[in-house]
Structure formats: C-alpha cells, structure tokens
CSV table of C-alpha atoms and ligand atoms in Angstrom, one decimal:
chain,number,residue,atom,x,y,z
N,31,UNK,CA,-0.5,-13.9,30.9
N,32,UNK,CA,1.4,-12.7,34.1
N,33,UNK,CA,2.3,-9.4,34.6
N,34,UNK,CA,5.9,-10.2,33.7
N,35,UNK,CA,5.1,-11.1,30.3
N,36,UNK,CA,5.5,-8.8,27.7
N,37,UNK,CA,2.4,-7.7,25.9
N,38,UNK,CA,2.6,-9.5,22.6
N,39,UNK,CA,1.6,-7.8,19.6
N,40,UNK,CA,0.1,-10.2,16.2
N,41,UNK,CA,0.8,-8.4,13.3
N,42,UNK,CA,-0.6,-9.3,10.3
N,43,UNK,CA,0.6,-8.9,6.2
N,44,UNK,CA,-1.5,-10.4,3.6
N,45,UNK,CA,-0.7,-8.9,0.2
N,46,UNK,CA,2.0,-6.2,-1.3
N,47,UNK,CA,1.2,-3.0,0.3
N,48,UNK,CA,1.5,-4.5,3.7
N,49,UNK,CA,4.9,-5.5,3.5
N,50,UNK,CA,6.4,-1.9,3.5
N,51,UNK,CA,4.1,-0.7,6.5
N,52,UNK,CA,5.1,-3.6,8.6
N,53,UNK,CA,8.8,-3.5,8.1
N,54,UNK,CA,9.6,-0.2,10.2
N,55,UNK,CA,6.7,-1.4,12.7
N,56,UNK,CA,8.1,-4.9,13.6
N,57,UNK,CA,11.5,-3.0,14.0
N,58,UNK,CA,10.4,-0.6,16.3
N,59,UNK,CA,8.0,-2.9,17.7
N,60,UNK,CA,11.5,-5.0,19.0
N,61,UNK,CA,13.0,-1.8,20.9
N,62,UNK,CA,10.2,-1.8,22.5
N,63,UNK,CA,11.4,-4.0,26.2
N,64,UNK,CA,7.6,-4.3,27.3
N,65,UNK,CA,5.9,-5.5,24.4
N,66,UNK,CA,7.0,-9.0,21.8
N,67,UNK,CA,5.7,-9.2,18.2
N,68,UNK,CA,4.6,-12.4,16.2
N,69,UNK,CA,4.4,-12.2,12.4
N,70,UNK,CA,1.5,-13.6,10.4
N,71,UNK,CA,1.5,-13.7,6.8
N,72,UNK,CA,-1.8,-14.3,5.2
N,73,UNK,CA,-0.5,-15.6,1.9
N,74,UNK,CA,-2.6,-13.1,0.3
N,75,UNK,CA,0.1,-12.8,-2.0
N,76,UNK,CA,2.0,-15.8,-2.6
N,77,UNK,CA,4.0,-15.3,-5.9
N,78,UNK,CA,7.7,-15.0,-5.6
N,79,UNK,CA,7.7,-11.5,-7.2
N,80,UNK,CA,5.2,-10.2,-5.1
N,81,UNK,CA,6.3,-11.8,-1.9
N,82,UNK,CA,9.5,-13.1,-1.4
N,83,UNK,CA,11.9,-10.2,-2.6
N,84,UNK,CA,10.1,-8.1,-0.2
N,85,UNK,CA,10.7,-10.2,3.1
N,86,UNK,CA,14.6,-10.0,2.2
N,87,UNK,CA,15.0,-5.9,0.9
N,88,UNK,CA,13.2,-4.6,3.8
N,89,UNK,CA,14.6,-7.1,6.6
N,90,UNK,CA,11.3,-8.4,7.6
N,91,UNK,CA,11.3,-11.3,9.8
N,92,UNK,CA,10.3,-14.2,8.3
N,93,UNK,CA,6.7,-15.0,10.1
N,94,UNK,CA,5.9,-17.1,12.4
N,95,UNK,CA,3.1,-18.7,10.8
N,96,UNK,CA,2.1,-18.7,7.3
N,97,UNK,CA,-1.9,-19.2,6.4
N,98,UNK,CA,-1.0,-19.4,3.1
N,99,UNK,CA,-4.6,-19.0,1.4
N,100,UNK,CA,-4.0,-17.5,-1.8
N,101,UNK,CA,-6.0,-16.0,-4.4
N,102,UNK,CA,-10.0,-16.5,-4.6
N,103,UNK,CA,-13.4,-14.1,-4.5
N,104,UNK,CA,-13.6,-11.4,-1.7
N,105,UNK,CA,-15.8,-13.8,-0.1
N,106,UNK,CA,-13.6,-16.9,-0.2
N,107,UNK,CA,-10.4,-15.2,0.3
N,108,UNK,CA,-12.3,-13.1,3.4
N,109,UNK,CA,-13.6,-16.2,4.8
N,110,UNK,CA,-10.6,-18.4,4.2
N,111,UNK,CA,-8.0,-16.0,6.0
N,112,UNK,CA,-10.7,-15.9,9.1
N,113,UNK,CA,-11.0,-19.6,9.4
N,114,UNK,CA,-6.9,-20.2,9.2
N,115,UNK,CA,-6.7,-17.1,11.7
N,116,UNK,CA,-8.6,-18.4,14.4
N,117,UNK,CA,-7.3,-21.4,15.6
N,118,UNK,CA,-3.6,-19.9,15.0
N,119,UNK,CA,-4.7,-16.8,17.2
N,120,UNK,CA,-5.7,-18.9,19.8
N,121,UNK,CA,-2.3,-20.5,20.5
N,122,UNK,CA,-0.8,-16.9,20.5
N,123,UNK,CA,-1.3,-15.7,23.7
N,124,UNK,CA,-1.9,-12.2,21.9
N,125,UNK,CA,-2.6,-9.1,24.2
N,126,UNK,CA,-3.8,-7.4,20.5
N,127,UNK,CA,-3.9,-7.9,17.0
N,128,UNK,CA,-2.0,-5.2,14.8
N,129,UNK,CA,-3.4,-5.1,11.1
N,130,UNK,CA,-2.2,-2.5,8.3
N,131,UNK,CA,-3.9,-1.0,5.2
N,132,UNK,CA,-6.9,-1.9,3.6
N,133,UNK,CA,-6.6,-5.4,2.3
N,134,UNK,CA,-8.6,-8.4,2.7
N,135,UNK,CA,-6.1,-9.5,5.0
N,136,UNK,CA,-6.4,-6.4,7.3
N,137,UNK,CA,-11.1,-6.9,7.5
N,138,UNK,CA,-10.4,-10.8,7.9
N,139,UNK,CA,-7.9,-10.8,10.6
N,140,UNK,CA,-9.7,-7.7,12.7
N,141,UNK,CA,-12.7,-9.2,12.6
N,142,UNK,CA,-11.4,-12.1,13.9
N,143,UNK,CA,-9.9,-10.6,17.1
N,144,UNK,CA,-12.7,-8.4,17.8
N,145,UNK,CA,-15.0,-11.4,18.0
N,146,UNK,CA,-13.2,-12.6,20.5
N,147,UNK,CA,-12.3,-9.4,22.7
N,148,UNK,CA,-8.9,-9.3,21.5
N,149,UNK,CA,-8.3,-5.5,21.2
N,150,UNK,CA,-7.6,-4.3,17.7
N,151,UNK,CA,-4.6,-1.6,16.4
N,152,UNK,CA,-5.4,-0.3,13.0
N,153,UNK,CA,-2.3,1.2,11.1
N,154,UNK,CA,-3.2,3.5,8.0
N,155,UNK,CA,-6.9,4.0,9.7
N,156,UNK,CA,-9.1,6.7,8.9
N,157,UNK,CA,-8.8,6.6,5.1
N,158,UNK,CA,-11.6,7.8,3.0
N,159,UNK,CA,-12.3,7.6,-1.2
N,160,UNK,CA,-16.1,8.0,0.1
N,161,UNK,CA,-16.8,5.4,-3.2
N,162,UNK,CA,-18.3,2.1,-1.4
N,163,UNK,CA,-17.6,0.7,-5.0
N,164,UNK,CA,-13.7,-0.1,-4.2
N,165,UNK,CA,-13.4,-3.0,-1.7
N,166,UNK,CA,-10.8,-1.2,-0.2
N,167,UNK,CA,-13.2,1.3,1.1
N,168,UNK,CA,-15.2,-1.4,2.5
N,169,UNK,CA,-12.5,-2.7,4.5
N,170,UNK,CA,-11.2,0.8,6.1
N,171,UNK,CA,-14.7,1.5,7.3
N,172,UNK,CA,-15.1,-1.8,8.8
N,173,UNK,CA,-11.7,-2.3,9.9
N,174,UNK,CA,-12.0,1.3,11.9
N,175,UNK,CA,-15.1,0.6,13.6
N,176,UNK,CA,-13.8,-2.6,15.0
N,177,UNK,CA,-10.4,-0.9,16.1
N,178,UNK,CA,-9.0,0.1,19.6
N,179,UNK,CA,-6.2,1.9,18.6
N,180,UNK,CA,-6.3,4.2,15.6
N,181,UNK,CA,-3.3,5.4,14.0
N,182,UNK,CA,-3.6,7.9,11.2
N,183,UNK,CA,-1.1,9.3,8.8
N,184,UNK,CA,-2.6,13.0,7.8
N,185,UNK,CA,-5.0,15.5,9.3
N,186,UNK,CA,-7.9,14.6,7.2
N,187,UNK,CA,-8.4,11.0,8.3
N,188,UNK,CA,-9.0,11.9,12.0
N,189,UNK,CA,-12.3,14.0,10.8
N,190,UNK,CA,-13.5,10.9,8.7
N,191,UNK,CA,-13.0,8.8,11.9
N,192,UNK,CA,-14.8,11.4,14.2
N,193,UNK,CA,-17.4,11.7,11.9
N,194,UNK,CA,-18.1,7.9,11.8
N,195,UNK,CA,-18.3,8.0,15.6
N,196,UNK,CA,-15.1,7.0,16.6
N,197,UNK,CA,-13.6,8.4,20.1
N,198,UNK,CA,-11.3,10.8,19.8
N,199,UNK,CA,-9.0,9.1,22.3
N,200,UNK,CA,-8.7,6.5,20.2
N,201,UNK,CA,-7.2,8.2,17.1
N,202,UNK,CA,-3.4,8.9,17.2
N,203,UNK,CA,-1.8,11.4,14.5
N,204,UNK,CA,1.5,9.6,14.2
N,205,UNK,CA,2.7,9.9,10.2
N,206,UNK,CA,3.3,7.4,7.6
N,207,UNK,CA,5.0,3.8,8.1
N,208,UNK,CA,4.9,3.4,4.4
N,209,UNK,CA,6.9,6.7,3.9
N,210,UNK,CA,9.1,5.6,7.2
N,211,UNK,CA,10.6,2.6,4.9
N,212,UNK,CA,11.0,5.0,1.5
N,213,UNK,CA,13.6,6.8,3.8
N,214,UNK,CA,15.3,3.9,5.4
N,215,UNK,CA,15.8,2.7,2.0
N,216,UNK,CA,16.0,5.8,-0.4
N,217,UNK,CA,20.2,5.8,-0.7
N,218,UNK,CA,20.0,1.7,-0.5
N,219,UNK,CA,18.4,1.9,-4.2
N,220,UNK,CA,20.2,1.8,-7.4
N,221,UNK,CA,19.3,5.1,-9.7
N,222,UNK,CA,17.1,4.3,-12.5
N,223,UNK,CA,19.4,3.7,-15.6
N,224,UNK,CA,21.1,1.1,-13.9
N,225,UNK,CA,17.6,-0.6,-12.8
N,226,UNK,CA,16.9,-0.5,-16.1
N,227,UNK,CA,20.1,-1.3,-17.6
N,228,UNK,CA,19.9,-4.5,-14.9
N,229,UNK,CA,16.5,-5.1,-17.1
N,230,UNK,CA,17.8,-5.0,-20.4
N,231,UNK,CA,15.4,-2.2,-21.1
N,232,UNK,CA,15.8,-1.2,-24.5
N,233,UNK,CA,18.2,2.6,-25.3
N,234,UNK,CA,15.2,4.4,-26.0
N,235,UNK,CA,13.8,3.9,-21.7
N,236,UNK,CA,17.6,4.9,-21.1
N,237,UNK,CA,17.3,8.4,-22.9
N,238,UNK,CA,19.1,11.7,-21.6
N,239,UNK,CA,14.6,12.9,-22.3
N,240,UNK,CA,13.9,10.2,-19.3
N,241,UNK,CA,10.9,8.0,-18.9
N,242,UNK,CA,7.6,7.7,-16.9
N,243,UNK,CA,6.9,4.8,-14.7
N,244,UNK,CA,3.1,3.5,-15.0
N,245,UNK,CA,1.8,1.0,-12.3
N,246,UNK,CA,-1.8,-0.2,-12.9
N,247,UNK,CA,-4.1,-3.1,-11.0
N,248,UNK,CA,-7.5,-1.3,-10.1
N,249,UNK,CA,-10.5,-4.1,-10.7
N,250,UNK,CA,-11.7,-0.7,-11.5
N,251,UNK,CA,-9.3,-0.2,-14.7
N,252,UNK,CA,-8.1,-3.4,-15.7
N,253,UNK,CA,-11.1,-5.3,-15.0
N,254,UNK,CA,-13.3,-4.1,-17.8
N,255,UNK,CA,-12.1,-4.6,-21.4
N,256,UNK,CA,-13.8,-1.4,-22.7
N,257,UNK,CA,-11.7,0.5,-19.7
N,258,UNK,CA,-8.0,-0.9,-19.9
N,259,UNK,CA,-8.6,-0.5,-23.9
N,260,UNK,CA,-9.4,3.3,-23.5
N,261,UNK,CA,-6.5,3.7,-21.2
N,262,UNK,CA,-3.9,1.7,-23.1
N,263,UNK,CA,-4.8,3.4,-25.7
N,264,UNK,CA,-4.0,6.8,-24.3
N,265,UNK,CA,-1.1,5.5,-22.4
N,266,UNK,CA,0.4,4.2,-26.2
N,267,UNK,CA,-0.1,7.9,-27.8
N,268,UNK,CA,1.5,9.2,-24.7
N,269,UNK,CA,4.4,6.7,-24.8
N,270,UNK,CA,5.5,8.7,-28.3
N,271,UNK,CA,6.4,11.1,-26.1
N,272,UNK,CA,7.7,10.0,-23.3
N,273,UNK,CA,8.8,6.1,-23.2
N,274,UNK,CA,6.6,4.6,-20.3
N,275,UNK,CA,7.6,1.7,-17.9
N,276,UNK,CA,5.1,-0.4,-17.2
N,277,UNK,CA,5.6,-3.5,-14.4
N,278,UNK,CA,2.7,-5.6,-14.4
N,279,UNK,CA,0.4,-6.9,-11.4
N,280,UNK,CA,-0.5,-10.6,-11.8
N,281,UNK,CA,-4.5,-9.2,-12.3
N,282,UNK,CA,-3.5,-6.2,-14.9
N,283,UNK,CA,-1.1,-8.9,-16.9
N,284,UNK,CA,-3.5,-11.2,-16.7
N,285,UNK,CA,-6.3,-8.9,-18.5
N,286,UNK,CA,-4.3,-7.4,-20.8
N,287,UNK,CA,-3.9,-10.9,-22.0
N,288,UNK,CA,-6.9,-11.7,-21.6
N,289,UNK,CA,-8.3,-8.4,-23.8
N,290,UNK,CA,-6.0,-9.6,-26.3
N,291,UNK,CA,-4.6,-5.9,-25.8
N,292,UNK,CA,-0.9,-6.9,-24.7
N,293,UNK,CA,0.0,-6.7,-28.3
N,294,UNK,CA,-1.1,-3.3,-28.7
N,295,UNK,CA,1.1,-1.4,-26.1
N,296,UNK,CA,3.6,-0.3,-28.9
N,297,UNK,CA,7.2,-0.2,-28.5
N,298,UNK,CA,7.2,2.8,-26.5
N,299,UNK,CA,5.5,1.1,-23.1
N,300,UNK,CA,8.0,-1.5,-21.8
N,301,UNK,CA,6.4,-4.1,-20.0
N,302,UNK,CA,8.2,-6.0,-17.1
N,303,UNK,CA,7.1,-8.1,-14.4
N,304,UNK,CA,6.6,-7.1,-10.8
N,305,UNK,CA,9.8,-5.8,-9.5
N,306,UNK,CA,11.5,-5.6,-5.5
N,307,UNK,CA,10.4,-2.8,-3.6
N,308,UNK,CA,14.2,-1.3,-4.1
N,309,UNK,CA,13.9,-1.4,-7.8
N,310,UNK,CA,10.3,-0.1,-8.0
N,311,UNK,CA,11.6,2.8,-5.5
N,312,UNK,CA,14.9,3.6,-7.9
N,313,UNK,CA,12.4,3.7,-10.8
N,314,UNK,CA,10.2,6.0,-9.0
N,315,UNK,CA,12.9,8.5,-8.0
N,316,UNK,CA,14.1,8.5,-11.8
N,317,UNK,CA,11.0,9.3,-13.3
N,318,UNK,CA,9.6,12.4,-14.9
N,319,UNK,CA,6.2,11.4,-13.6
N,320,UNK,CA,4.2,8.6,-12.3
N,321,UNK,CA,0.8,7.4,-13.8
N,322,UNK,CA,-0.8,5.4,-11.0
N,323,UNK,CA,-4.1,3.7,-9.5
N,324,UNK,CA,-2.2,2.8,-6.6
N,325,UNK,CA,-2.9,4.1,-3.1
N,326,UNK,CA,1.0,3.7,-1.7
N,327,UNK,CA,2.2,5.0,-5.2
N,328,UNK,CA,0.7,8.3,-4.6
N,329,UNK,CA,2.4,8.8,-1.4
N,330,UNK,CA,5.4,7.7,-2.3
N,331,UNK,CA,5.6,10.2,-5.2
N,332,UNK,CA,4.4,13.0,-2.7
N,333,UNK,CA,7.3,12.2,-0.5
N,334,UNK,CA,10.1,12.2,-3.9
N,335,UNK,CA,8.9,15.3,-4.8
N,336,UNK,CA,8.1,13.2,-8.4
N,337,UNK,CA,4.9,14.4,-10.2
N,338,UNK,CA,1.6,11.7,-10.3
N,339,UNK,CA,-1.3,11.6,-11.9
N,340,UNK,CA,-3.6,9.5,-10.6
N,341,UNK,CA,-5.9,7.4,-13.1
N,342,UNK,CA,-8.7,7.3,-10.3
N,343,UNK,CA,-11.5,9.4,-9.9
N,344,UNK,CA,-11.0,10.2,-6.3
N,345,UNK,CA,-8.5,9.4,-3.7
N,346,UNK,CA,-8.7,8.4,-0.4
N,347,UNK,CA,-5.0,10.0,0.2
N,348,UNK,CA,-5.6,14.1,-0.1
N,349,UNK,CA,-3.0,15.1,1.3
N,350,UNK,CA,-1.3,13.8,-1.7
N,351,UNK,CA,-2.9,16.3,-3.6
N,352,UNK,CA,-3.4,19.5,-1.5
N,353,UNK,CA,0.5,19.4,0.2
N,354,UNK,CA,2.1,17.3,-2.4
N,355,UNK,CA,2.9,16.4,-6.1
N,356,UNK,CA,-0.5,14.4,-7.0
N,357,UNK,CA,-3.0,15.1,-9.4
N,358,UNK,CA,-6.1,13.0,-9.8
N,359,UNK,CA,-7.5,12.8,-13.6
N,360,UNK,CA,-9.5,10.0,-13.7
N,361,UNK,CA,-9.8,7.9,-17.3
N,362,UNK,CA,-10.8,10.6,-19.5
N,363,UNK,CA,-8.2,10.3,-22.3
N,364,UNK,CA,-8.5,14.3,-22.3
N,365,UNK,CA,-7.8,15.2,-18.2
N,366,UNK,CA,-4.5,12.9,-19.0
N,367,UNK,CA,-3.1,14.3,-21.7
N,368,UNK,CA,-3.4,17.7,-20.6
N,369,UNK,CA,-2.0,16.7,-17.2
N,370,UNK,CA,1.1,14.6,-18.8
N,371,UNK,CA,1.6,17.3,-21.1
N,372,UNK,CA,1.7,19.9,-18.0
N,373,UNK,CA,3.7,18.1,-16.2
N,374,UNK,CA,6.4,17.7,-19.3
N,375,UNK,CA,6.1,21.7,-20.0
N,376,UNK,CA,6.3,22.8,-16.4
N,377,UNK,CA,8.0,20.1,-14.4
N,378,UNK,CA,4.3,19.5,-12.8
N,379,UNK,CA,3.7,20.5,-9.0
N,380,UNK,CA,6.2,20.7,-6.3
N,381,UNK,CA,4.8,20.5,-3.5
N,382,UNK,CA,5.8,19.7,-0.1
N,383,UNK,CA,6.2,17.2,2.3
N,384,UNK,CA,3.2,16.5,4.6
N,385,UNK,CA,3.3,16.6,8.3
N,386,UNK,CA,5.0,14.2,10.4
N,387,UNK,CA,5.9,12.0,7.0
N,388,UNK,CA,9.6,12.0,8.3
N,389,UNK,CA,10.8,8.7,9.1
N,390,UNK,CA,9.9,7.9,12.3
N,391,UNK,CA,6.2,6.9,12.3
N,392,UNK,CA,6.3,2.9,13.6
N,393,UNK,CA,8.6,4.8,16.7
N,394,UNK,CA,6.0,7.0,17.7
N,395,UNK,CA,3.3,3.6,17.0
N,396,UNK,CA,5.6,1.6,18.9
N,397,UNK,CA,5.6,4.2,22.2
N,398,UNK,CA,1.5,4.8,22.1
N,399,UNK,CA,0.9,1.0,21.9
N,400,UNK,CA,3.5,0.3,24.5
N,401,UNK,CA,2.2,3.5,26.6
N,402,UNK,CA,-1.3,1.8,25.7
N,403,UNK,CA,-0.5,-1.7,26.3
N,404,UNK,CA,0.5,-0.5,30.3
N,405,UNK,CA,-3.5,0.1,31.1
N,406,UNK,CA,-4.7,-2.4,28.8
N,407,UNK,CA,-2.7,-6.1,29.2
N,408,UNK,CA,-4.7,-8.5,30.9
N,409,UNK,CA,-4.2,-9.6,34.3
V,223,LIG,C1,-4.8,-6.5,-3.4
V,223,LIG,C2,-5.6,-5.5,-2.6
V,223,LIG,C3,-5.4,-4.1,-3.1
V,223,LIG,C4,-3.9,-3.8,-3.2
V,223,LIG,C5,-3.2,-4.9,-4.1
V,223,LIG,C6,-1.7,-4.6,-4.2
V,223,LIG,C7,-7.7,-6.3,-1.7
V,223,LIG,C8,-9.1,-6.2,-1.7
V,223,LIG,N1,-7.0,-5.8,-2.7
V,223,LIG,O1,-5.4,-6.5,-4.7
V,223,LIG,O2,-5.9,-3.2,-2.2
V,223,LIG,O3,-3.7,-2.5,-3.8
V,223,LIG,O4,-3.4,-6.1,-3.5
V,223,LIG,O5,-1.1,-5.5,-5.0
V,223,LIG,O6,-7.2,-6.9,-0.7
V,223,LIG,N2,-2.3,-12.9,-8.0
V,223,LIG,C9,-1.2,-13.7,-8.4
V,223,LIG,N3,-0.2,-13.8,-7.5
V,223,LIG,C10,-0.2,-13.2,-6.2
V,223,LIG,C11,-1.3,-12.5,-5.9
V,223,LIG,C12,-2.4,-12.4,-6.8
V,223,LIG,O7,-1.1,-14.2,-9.5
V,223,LIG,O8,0.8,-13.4,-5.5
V,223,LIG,C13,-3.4,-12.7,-9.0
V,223,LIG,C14,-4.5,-13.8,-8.9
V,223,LIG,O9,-4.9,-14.0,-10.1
V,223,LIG,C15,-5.5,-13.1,-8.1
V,223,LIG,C16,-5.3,-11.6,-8.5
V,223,LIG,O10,-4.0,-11.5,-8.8
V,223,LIG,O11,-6.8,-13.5,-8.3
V,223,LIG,C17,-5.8,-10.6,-7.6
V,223,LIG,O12,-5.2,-10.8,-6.3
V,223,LIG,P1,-5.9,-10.3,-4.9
V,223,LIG,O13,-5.1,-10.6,-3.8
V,223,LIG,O14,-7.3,-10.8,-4.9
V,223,LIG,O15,-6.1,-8.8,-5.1
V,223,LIG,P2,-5.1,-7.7,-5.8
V,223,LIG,O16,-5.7,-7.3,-7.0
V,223,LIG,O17,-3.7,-8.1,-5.7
C-alpha cells in the first residue's frame, strides 16, 4: 500500500442479521474520501428469502466476492467460511477487516484476519446474555477479544468489554447501525393491512382488534420437540385472542415439520414464509406486540415504541428492557400469558428511545475508523 491509497475496509455479512447492520455502514463507509470498502458475503444464508430481497430493499452493493458455503455444524460452517476467507483476503489488499453481529460469519472471518495481523473492527461488540449455552455468546466474546476497534451500541456493553480486559481506547459508544436502517426505511414500508392484504392473509389478521407478529428460530426453542410443543401450544391459546403472524425461519419451519406440530398451530397463527426486511418492518410497526427470540427484533421494537416479549430467558440487549418497550418471560406458559394479557389491558410499556439510537450510527463508525485508519495504515 502507498500512502496514497485509500485504507480499504473488508466488510463481511454471512447470514440475516448482518445485512441491516451493513447497509448504513457500507454507505457511510463511501463518503468517507480516505478509506474504500470491499464486500464479502459468506453465504451463510443462501436462500432467496433470506438473502436476496435484502441486498435489493436496503441498496446494498452486491459483494465483491461470494464464499458461498452454506448451511452445516458450527464446526463445519466455522471452519468452511475460514478456509474460503483466507485465500480471498489475501488478494484484498485490506488495511482491516470489518465484521458485524454475532454470527458464525462474524468468529470465522475475525479470526482469520487476526491471524494474520490484519487489524479487526467489531460492529455490535460488547454484547453480553452471560449464557455460554447460545453460540452467539461464544462468538461475541471471542470476536471482542480479537478486535481493534470496538464499537458499541448502549452503555452497558462497554462495562462487559472492560471487564473482559479490553482497553478502554478501544471501545467507541457510537449507537445502533441496525436501528440507523429502521429509520432510513421506516416511511419506505407499506402499513400492515396492506402487507398483509399483499399476503392474502385471511379477514380475521385484518381486524379493526389488530394482530401480533411472532418471529421464532432459537436452537434453544425450536430445537427441542418438548420446547416448541409447550410454546406452540401457548402461542395457539393466545392466538384466540389475538390472531398471531407467524413468518417462519428455514430452522423453526423445518422443526415444526419435523415435530409433526405444524398442523396444530390453529387457524388463529398464520404462518408465512420469511419476508423482505420492508415487509417484516411494516408488520412490526402494525402490531400490538411482538413475541420474539430474536436479538435485532427486540431492538427494533424498542426503537417503534411496539411492546415485546421476549421468549428468552435473558438478553444480551438491556437496554431493551430498562429504556425501552421489552419484556423478557422466558417459556413458562404462565410469565406469557400474564405478559400478553398486560400488554392487551394496558397497551404494555412505553418506553423511550435509548441513547444515540438516532440514525446516524455507521456516520460516526465511518469518521472513528477513518480518524483511526490515519495512525494505523501501513506504510
Ligand atoms: C443464524 C445465526 C443467528 C441468527 C440467525 C438469523 C449463528 C450461530 N446463528 O442462525 O445468530 O439470529 O442466523 O437468521 O450464526 N437455512 C436455510 N436457508 C438459509 C439459511 C439457513 O434453509 O438461507 C436452514 C438450514 O437448514 C440450516 C438452518 O437453517 O441448517 C440454520 O442456519 P444457520 O445459518 O446454521 O443458523 P441460523 O439458525 O439461521
């Protein structure tokens, strides 16, 4: 690299979550006159539904190279994405490597580039659940420890990062990328009847009473048959009340079927397939609440001002909870009644919007790394 080169950033997206995070970054990433940005997609995710749609609402470039390694064990998936990375990073001429969330994609690829001194950015860092039995905790501890640059989006994450032994210097307070795109695209979306009109959704999801919106993938829920029957179960009683809209991950469709318990969802829980981020986010702003294991879900609720209940039993987002609209109930049929019923009496919690959650979050990423990128490019 000479010094007239711009610093190039790799920034990598391997499965759903990612996509949202890196849209606002790549943008702001490209104002940025000192710095260039290469794409890599993992193929983490490689069905149409969860993939494609996304690249075209949020204006992502398409990448630049696509490892396309698909589905397999942690293990395989890990160690595939590393082996495809490599060679492809070492054609890049990358100054670092920018990763997002807390994927497989986001470990494979940032272990990659620390092995061979190529500085790492971390986007989401700092994260906690404290429950080592999610692999997503895994891969936000690991990811951390390995990173540079540390950029957090609420006050909690930067004491889980000190405690860990992280420098301080490191960690930048900078907001939410994921919540960055929500904005950019809140008045893009259609409102929910006509998403679900566009779906054929029966009159009943249509109703002047509303609906709720449930999104479900956890290996934690869906995995186990005894789990996803105690929660479908509730979810169906529930659905007499209020109608429930339910889009299915590949894994949770692929278990219900699996469980033999697809059949058993009632009329009341309408089942679709995965829908584009701009459907999924007109849904969301329609609802009278959210149930949710998601991570990004919960956020993006906080940010509506939409009430959630979270069918975890912990979250690695508290923010969600303490400034915003989240409530986290676990999979005791009995914390999710009382919660849904709450939330149908009172309207559920209000709450506010957290800190620095106002749009311009891959900006202030994009000035630190460039800032950043001035002491640190190579000779
Ligand atoms: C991954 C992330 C999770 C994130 C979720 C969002 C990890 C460890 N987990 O979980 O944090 O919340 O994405 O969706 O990285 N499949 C398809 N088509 C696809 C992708 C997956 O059919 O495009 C099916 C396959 O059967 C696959 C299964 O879904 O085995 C699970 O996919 P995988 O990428 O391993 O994890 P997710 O459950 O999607």
């Amino acid at each position: 690299m000479t010094s007239t080169d711009p610093f190039r950033v790799v920034c990598v997206v391997g499965a759903r979550p990612n996509f949202m995070k890196i849209a606002p970054l790549m943008r702001a990433l490209a104002r940025e006159p000192h710095l260039a940005s290469t794409l890599v997609h993992t193929g983490q995710h490689y069905d149409e539904a969860m993939k494609a749609s996304f690249f075209d609402q949020l204006e992502i470039p398409r990448p630049d190279v696509d490892l396309e390694v698909g589905s397999g064990t942690h293990a395989v998936q890990t160690a595939e994405i590393m082996r495809r990375f490599e060679p492809e990073l070492d054609q890049l001429r990358a100054g670092a490597v920018l990763v997002v969330g807390d994927v497989n994609s986001t470990i494979a690829c940032a272990l990659v580039a620390a092995k061979k001194d190529i500085p790492v950015i971390h986007v989401e860092a700092g994260l906690r659940s404290y429950d080592r039995r999610m692999p997503e905790e895994i891969n936000r501890v690991l990811t951390d420890q390995i990173s540079d640059l540390l950029f957090t989006t609420e006050g909690d994450a930067k004491e889980n990062l000190l405690r860990e032994g992280i420098d301080a210097e490191r960690i930048h307070f900078v907001g939410n990328v994921m919540i960055d795109t929500l904005l950019h695209n809140r008045t893009r979306c259609r409102a929910a009847p006509d998403v679900l009109s566009g779906l054929d959704a029966p009159a009943r999801f249509r109703g002047e009473s509303g609906f709720g919106l449930l999104s479900l993938h956890r290996p934690s829920n869906v995995d186990d048959p005894v789990v996803l029957q105690r929660l479908t179960k509730t979810l169906r009683e529930l659905s007499s009340e209020l109608p429930i809209v339910f889009p299915l991950h590949p894994r949770t469709k692929a278990c219900l079927e699996a469980a033999g318990l697809g059949p058993t969802l009632g009329d009341s829980i309408l089942t679709l397939p995965p829908l584009p981020y701009l459907d999924m986010l007109g849904l969301m702003s329609g609802a009278r609440l959210v149930l949710t294991d998601s991570g990004g879900i919960q956020e993006e609720t906080t940010a509506l001002g939409v009430p959630c209940i979270t069918l975890r039993e912990n979250t690695e987002r508290p923010i969600t909870v303490t400034a915003g609209t989240n409530t986290v109930v676990g999979t005791d049929p009995g914390r999710i009644r009382a919660t849904f019923h709450d939330i149908l009496a009172t309207g559920g919690k209000r709450g506010h919007i957290p800190e620095l959650w106002d749009g311009h979050a891959a900006e202030r990423i994009a000035t630190t790394i460039a800032r950043w990128a001035e002491t640190h490019a190579s000779p």
